[in-house]
mmCIF file of C-alpha atoms (C1' of nucleotides) in Angstrom:
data_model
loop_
_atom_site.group_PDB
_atom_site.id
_atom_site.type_symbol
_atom_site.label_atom_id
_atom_site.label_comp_id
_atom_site.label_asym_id
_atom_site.label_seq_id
_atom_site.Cartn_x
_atom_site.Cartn_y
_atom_site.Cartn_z
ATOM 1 C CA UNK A 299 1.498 -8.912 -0.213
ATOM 2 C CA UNK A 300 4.360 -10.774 -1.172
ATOM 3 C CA UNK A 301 4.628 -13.854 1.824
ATOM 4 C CA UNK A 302 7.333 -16.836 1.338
ATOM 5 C CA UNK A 303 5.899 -18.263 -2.594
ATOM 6 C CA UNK A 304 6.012 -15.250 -4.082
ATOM 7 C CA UNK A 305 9.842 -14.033 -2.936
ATOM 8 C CA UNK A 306 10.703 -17.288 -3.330
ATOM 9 C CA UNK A 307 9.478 -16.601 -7.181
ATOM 10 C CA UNK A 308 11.084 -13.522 -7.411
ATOM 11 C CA UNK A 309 14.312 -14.738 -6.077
ATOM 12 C CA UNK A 310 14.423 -17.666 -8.157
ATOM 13 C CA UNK A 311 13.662 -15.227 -11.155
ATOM 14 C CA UNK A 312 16.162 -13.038 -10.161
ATOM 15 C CA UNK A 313 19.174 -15.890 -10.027
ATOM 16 C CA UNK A 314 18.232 -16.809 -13.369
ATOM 17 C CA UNK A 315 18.539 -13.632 -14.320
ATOM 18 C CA UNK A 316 21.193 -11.199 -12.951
ATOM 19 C CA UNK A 317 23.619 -12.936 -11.281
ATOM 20 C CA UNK A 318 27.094 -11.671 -12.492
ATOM 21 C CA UNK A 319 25.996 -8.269 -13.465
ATOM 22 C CA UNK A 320 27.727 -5.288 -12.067
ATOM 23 C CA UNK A 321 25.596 -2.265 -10.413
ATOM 24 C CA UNK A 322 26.175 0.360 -12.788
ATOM 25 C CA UNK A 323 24.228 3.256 -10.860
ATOM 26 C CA UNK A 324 21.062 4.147 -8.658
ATOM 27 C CA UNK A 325 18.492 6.137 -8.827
ATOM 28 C CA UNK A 326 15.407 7.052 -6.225
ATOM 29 C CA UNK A 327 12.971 9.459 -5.542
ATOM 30 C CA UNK A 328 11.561 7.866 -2.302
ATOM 31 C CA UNK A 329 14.755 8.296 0.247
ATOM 32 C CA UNK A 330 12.675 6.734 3.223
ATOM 33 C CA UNK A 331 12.689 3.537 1.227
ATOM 34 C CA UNK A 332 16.504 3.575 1.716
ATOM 35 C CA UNK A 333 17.484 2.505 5.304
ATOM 36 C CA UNK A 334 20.960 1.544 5.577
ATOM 37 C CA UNK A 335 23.443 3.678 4.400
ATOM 38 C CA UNK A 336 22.375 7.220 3.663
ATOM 39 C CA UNK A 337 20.328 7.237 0.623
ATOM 40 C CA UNK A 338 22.578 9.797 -0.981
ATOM 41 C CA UNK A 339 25.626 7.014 -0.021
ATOM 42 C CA UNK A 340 24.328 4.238 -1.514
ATOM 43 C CA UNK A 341 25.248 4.806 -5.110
ATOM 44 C CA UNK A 342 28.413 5.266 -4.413
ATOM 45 C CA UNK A 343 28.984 2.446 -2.030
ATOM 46 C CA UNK A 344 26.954 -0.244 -4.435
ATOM 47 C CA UNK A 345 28.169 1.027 -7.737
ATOM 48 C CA UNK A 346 30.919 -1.548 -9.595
ATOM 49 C CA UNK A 347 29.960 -4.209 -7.203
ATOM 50 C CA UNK A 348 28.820 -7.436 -8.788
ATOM 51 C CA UNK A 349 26.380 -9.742 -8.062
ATOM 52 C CA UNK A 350 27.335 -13.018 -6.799
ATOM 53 C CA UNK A 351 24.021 -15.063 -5.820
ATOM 54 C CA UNK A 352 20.256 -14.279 -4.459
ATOM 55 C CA UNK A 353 18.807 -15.928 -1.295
ATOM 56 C CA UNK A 354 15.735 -15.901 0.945
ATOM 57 C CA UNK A 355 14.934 -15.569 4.614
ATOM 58 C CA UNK A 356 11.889 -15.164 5.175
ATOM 59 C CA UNK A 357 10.277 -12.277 3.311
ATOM 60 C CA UNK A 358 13.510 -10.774 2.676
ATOM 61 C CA UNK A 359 15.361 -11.019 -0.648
ATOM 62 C CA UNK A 360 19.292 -11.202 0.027
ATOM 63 C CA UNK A 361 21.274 -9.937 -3.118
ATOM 64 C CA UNK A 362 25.148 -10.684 -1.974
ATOM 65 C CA UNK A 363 27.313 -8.621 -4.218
ATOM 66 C CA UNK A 364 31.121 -8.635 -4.228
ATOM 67 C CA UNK A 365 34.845 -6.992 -5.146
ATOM 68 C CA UNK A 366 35.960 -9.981 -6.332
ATOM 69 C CA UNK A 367 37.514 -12.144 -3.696
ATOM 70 C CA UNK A 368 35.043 -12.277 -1.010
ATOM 71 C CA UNK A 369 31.746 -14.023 -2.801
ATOM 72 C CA UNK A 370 29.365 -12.762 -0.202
ATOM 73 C CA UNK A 371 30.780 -9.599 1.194
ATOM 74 C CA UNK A 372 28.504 -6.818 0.539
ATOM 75 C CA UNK A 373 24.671 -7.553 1.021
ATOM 76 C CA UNK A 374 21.600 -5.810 -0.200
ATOM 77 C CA UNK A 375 18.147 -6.962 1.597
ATOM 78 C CA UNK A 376 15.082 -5.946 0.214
ATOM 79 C CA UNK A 377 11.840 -6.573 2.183
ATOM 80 C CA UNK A 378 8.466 -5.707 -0.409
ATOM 81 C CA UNK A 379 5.860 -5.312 2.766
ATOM 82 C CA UNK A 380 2.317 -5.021 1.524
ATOM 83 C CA UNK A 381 2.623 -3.361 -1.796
ATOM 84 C CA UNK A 382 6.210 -3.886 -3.678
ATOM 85 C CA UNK A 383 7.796 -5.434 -6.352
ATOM 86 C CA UNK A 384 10.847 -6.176 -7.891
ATOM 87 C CA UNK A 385 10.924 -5.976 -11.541
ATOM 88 C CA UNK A 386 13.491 -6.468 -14.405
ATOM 89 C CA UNK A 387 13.714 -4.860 -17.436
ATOM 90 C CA UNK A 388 14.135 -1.588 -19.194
ATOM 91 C CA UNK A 389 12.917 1.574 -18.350
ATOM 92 C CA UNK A 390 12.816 5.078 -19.622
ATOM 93 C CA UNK A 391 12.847 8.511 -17.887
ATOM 94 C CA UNK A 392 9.372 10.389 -18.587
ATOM 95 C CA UNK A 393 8.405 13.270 -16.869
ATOM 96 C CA UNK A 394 11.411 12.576 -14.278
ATOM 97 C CA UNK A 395 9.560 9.002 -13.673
ATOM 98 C CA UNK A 396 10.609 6.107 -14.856
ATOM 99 C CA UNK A 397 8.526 3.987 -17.575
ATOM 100 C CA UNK A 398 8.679 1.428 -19.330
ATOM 101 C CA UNK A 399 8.579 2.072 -22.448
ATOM 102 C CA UNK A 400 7.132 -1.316 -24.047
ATOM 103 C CA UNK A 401 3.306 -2.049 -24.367
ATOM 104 C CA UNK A 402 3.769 -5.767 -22.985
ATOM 105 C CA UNK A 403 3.679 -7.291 -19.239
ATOM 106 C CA UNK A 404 5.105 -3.984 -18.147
ATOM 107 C CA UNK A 405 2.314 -1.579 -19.460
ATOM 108 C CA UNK A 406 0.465 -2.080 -16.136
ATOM 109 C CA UNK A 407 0.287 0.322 -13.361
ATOM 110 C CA UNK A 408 3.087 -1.493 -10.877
ATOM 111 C CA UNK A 409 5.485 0.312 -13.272
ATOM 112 C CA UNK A 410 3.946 3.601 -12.134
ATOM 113 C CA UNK A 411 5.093 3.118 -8.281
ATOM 114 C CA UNK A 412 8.887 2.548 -9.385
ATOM 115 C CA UNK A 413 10.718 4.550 -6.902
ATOM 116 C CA UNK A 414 14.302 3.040 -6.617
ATOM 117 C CA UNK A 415 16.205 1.821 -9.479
ATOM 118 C CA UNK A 416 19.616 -0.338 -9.691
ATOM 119 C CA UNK A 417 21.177 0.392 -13.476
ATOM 120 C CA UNK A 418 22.782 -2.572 -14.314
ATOM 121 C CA UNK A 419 26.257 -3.052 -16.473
ATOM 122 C CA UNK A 420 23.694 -4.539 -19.439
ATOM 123 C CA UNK A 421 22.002 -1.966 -20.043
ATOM 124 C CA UNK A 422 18.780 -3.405 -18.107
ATOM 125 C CA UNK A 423 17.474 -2.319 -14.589
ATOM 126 C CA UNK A 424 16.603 -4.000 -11.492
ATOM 127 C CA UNK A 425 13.285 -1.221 -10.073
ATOM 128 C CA UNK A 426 11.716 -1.444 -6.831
ATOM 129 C CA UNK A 427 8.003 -0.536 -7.241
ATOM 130 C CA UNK A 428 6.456 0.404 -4.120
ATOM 131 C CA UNK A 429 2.406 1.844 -3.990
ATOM 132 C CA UNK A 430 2.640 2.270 -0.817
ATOM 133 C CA UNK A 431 5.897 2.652 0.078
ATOM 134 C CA UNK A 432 6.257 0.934 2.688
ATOM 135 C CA UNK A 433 9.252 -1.292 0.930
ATOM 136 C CA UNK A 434 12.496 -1.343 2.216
ATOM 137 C CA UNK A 435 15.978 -1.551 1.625
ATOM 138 C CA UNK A 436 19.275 -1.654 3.600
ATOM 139 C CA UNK A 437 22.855 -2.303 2.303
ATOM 140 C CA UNK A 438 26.404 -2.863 3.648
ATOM 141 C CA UNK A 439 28.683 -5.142 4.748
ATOM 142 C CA UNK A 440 26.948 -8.605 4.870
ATOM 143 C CA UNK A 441 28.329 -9.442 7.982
ATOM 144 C CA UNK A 442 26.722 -6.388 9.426
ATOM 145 C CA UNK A 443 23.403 -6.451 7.487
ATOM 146 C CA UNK A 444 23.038 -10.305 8.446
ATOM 147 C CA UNK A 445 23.501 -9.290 12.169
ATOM 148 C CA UNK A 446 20.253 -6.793 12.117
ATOM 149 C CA UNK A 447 17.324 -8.246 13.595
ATOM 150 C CA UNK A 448 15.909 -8.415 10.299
ATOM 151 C CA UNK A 449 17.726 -11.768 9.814
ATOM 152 C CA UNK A 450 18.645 -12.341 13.196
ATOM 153 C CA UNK A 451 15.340 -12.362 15.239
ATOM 154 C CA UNK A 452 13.722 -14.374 12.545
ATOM 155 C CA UNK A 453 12.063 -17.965 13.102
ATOM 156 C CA UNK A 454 12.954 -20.968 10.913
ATOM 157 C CA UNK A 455 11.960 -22.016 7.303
ATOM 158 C CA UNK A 456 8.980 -23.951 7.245
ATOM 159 C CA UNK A 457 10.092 -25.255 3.629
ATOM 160 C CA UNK A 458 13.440 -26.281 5.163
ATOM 161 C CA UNK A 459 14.138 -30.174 5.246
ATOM 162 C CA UNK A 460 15.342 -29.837 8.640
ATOM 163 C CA UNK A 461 11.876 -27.893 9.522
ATOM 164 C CA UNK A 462 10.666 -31.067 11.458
ATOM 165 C CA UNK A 463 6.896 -31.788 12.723
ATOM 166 C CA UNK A 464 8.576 -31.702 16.107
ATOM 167 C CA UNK A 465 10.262 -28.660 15.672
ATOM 168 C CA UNK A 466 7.314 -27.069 14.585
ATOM 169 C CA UNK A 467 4.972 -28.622 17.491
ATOM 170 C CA UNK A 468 7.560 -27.398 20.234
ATOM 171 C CA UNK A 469 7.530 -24.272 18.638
ATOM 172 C CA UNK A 470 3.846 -23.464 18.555
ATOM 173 C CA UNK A 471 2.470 -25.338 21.748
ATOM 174 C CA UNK A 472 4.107 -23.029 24.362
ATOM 175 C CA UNK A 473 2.580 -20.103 22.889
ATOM 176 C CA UNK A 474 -0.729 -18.629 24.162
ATOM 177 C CA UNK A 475 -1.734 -16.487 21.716
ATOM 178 C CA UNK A 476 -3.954 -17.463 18.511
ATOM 179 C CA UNK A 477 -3.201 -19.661 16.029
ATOM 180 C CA UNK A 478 -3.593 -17.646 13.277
ATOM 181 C CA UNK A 479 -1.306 -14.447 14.845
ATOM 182 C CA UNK A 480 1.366 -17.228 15.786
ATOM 183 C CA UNK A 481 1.438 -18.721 12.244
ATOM 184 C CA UNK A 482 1.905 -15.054 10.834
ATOM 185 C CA UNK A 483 4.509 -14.014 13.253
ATOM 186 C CA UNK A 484 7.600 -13.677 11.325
ATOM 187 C CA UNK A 485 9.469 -14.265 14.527
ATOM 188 C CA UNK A 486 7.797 -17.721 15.237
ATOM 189 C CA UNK A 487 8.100 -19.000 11.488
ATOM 190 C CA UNK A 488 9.155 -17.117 8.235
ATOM 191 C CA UNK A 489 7.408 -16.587 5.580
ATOM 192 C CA UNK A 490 3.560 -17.113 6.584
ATOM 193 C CA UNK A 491 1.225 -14.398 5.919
ATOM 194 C CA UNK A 492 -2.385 -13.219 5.777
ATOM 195 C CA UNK A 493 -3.521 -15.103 2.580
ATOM 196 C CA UNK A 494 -1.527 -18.548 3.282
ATOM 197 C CA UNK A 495 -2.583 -18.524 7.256
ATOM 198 C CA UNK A 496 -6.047 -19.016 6.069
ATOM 199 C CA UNK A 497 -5.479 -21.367 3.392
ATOM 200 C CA UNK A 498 -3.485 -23.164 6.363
ATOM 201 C CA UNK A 499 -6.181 -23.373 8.700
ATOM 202 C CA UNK A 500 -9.462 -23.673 6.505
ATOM 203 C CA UNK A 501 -7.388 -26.947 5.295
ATOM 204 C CA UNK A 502 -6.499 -28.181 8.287
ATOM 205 C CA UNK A 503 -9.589 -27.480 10.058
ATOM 206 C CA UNK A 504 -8.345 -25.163 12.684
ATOM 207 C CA UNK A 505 -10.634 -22.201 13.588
ATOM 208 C CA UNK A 506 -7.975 -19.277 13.487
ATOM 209 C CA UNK A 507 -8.962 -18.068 17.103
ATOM 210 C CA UNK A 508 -8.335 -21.817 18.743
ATOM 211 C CA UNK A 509 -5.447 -20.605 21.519
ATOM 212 C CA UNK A 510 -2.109 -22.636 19.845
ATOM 213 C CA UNK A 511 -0.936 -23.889 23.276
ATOM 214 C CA UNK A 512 -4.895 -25.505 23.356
ATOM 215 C CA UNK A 513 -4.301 -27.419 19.942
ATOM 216 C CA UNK A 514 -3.677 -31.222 20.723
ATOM 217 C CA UNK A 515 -0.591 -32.870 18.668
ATOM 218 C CA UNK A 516 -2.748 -34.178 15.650
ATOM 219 C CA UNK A 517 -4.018 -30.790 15.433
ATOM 220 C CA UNK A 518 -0.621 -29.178 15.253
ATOM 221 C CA UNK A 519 -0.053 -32.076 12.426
ATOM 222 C CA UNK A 520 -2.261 -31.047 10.431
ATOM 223 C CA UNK A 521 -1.469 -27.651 10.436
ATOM 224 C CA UNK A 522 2.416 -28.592 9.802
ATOM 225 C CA UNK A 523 1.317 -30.638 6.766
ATOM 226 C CA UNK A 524 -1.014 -28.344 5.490
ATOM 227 C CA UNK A 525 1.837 -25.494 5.951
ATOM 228 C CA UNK A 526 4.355 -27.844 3.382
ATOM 229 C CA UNK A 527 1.675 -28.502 1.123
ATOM 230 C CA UNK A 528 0.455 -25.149 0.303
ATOM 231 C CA UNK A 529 3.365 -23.026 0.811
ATOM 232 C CA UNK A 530 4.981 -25.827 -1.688
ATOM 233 C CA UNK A 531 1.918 -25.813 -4.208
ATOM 234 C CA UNK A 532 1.748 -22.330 -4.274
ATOM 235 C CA UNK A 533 5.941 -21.953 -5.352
ATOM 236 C CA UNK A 534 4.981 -24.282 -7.872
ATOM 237 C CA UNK A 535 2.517 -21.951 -9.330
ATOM 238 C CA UNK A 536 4.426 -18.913 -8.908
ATOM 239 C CA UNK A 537 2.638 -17.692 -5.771
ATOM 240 C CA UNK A 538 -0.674 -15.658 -5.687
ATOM 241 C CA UNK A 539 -1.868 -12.330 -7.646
ATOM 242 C CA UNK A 540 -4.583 -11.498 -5.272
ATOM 243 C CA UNK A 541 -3.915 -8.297 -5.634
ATOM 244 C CA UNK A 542 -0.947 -7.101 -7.730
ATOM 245 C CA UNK A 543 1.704 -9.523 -7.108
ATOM 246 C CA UNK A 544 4.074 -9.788 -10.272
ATOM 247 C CA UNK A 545 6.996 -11.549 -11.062
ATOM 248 C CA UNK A 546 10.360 -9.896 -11.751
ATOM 249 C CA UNK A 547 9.362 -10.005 -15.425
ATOM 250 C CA UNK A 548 5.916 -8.482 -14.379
ATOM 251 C CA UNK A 549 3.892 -11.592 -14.807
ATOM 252 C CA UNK A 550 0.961 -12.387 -12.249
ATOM 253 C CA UNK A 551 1.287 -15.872 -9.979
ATOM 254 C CA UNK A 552 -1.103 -18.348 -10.616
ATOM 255 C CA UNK A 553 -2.061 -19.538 -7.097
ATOM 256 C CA UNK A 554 -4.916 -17.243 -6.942
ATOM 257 C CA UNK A 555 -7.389 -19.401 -8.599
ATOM 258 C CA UNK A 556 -6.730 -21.961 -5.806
ATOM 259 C CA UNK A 557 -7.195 -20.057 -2.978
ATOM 260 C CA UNK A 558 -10.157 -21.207 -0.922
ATOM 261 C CA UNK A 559 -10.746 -19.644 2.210
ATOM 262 C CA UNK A 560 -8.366 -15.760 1.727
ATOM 263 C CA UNK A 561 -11.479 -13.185 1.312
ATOM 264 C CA UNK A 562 -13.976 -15.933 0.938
ATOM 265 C CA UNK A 563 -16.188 -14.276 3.876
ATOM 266 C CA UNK A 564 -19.786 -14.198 3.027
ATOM 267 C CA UNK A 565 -18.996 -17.086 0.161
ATOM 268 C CA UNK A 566 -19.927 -20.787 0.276
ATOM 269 C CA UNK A 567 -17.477 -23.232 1.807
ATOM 270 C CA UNK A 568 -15.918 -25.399 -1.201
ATOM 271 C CA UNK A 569 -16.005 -28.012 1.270
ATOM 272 C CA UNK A 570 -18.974 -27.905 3.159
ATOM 273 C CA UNK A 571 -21.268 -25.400 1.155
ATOM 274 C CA UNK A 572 -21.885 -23.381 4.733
ATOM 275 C CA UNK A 573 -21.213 -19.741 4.352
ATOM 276 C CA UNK A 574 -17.994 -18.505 5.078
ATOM 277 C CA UNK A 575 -17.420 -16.353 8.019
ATOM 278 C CA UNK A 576 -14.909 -13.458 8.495
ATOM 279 C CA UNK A 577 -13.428 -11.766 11.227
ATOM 280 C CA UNK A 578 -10.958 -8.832 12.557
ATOM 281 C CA UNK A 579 -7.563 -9.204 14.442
ATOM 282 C CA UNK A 580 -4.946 -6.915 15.140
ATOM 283 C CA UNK A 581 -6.470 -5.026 12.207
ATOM 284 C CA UNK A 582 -6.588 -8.041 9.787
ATOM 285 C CA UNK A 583 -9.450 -10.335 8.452
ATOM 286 C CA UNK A 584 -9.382 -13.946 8.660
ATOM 287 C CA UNK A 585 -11.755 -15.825 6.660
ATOM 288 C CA UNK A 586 -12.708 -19.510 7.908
ATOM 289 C CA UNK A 587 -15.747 -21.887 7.600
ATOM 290 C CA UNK A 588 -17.550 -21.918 10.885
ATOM 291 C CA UNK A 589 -18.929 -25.978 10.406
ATOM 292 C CA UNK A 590 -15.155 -26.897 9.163
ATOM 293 C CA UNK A 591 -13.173 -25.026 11.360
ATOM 294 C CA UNK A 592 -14.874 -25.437 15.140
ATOM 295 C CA UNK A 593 -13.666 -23.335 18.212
ATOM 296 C CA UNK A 594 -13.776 -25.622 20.874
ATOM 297 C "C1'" DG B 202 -16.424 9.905 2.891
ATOM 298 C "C1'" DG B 203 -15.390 5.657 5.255
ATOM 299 C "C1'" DA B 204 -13.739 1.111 5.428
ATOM 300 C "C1'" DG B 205 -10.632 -2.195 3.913
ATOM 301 C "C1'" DT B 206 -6.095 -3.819 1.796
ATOM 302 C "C1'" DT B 207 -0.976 -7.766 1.457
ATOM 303 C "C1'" DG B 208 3.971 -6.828 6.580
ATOM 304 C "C1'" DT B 209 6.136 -5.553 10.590
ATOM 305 C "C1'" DT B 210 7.210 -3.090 14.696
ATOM 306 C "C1'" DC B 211 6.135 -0.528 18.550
ATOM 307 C "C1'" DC B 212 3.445 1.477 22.271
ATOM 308 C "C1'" DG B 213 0.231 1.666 25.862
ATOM 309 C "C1'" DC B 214 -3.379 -0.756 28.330
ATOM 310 C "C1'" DC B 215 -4.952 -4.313 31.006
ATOM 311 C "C1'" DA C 130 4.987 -10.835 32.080
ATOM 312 C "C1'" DG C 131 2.624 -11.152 28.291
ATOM 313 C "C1'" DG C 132 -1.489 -10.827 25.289
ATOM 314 C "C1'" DC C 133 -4.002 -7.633 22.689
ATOM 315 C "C1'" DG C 134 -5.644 -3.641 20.090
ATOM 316 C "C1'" DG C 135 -4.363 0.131 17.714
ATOM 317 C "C1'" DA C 136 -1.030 3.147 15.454
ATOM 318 C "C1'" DA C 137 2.305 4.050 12.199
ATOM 319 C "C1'" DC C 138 4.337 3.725 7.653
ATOM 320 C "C1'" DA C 139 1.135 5.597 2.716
ATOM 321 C "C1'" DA C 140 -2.005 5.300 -0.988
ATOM 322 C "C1'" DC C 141 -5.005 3.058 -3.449
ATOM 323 C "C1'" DT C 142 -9.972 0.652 -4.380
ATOM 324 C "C1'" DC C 143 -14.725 -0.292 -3.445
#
DNA sequence: GGAGTTGTTCCGCC
DNA sequence: AGGCGGAACAACTC
C-alpha cells in the first residue's frame, strides 16, 4: 500500500530517528523476504555497520550504512509492496515471534506480521512487518545495490523541483497506453500508485481509460498539477491508512479522510453528486465519476 | 467459497 | 513492436 507519501513518512521518521545507530544483529523467519546476500549472510555482513542517512526513490527506502570513512558505502533498500511496514521500537520474543510488549500504538495486529528484525546498538529495533510477504529487502555494496534495476530503471520524482510540466508532458504523450497504467508505472514516474492515480485523475478530470498520447497539453496540465498537489498534501498529512498503513512509530496517516474518488465506486461524486463508477485493469479497480471524468 | 485488496515483474497472446 | 490480461508472490477481509 505504501506509494511515494507514505515512504516518504516513514523515511522522514526514520532520519529523525536512527541515524547514527549501529546494527547490532538480525533476525528473520521469512528468508524469501531477503534478496541480496544470502539470508543466512546478511547478519554477518550488516552487523557493526552504522547508519549514516535515509533516502527515497521511488517506493524504495535507501538506508546507507557505513565503516566509517566512506558515508554511503554499504546500502540497504527496502521496498514494502502491498502489505509492509517498517516500525521502530521494542519488541519481545513470544512463542519464537516477536511482540511488542506495550499496550499502546503497537498493540495492533501489524506487529503480528514482523518477520525481519534489525537489533539496534540502543537497545531498540528496526522490524519489517510484512502480511503478505511480499516485502523485500536487498543489501550490499551501494554502488552495486544502486546499479540494480530497482534504482536504475526507475522514472523521475514527480516531487522533484526539477520535475518540470514539460518533462512530465514529453514523458507521458508518446505513450499509448492508459492514463491511469502510465501514471502507476514505476518506470514512467516514481512513486504513483493505485489510491493517488485516482485521486489524480477524479481531480483533474481525466477518465482513467483516456489513451495518454490522446490527452491534449492542458489536459496533461492538469494532471501534472493535480500530481504536486496531492502527492504534496498527502506528505503533509502523513500519507493514507486506507488500509493498514502505519508510521515507523505505528501511527495511522491522516490522508484517508480526504480521499475522494480511491474505492468510492457505487458512492456519490463529492463534486457532482452522480454515482461513482468503478472498473478493472490489469487486475486493479479504478474508481472515477463518469459526468466529471468523460472518455472522449 | 469466491472475490477483492495496496506493488511490481514477467509471460504469453494478439 | 508493443499493448494487454493474467499470473505470481501470499494471506487476509468481506
Amino acid at each position: 500500500m505504501p506509494e511515494l507519501p507514505e515512504v516518504q513518512t516513514i523515511v522522514d521518521d526514520l532520519n529523525k530517528r536512527i541515524v547514527g545507530r549501529k546494527v547490532a544483529g538480525v533476525w528473520y523467519d521469512w528468508p524469501k523476504t531477503i534478496k541480496k546476500p544470502k539470508a543466512t549472510d546478511l547478519e554477518k555482513e550488516i552487523r557493526g555497520l552504522k547508519i549514516e542517512e535515509i533516502k527515497r526513490r521511488g517506493k524504495n527506502i535507501l538506508i546507507y550504512l557505513s565503516k566509517g570513512v566512506d558515508k554511503s558505502a554499504y546500502l540497504l533498500l527496502i521496498h514494502l509492496k502491498m502489505t509492509g511496514h517498517l516500525l521502530y521500537g521494542n519488541w519481545q520474543m513470544k512463542n519464537n515471534k516477536p511482540v511488542f510488549p506495550g499496550k499502546g500504538f503497537l498493540s495492533e495486529k501489524v506487529n503480528s506480521y514482523i518477520h525481519l528484525i534489525f537489533y539496534l546498538d540502543n537497545g531498540l529495533e528496526l522490524a519489517l512487518s510484512d502480511l503478505r510477504k511480499f516485502a523485500k529487502v536487498i543489501f550490499g555494496p551501494a554502488e552495486e545495490i544502486e546499479k540494480l534495476g530497482e534504482l536504475h530503471k526507475i522514472g523521475p520524482e514527480p516531487l522533484n523541483q526539477s520535475f518540470k510540466v514539460g518533462k512530465f508532458i514529453s514523458l507521458i504523450s508518446p505513450q499509448r497506453r492508459k492514463i491511469k497504467q502510465v501514471l502507476m508505472d514505476p518506470k514512467v514516474i516514481a512513486g504513483i500508485g493505485n489510491i493517488y492515480s485516482d485521486e489524480i485523475l477524479w481531480q483533474a478530470k481525466i477518465h482513467p481509460l483516456r489513451s495518454a498520447n490522446s490527452l491534449k497539453p492542458e489536459e496533461l496540465e492538469k494532471i501534472y498539477k493535480s500530481i504536486r498537489q496531492i502527492l504534496e498534501k498527502a506528505l503533509k498529512l502523513r500519507g493514507t491508512s486506507v488500509s493498514d498503513f502505519r508510521d515507523p512509530l505505528g501511527k495511522p496517516g491522516l490522508y484517508g479522510k480526504k480521499l475522494l474518488a480511491y474505492r468510492r465506486g457505487g458512492e456519490p461524486c463529492l463534486r457532482c453528486g452522480v454515482k461513482m463508477k468503478r472498473l478493472k485493469m490489469g487486475g486493479r479497480s479504478s474508481c472515477y465519476c463518469s459526468r466529471c471524468q468523460i472518455l472522449k
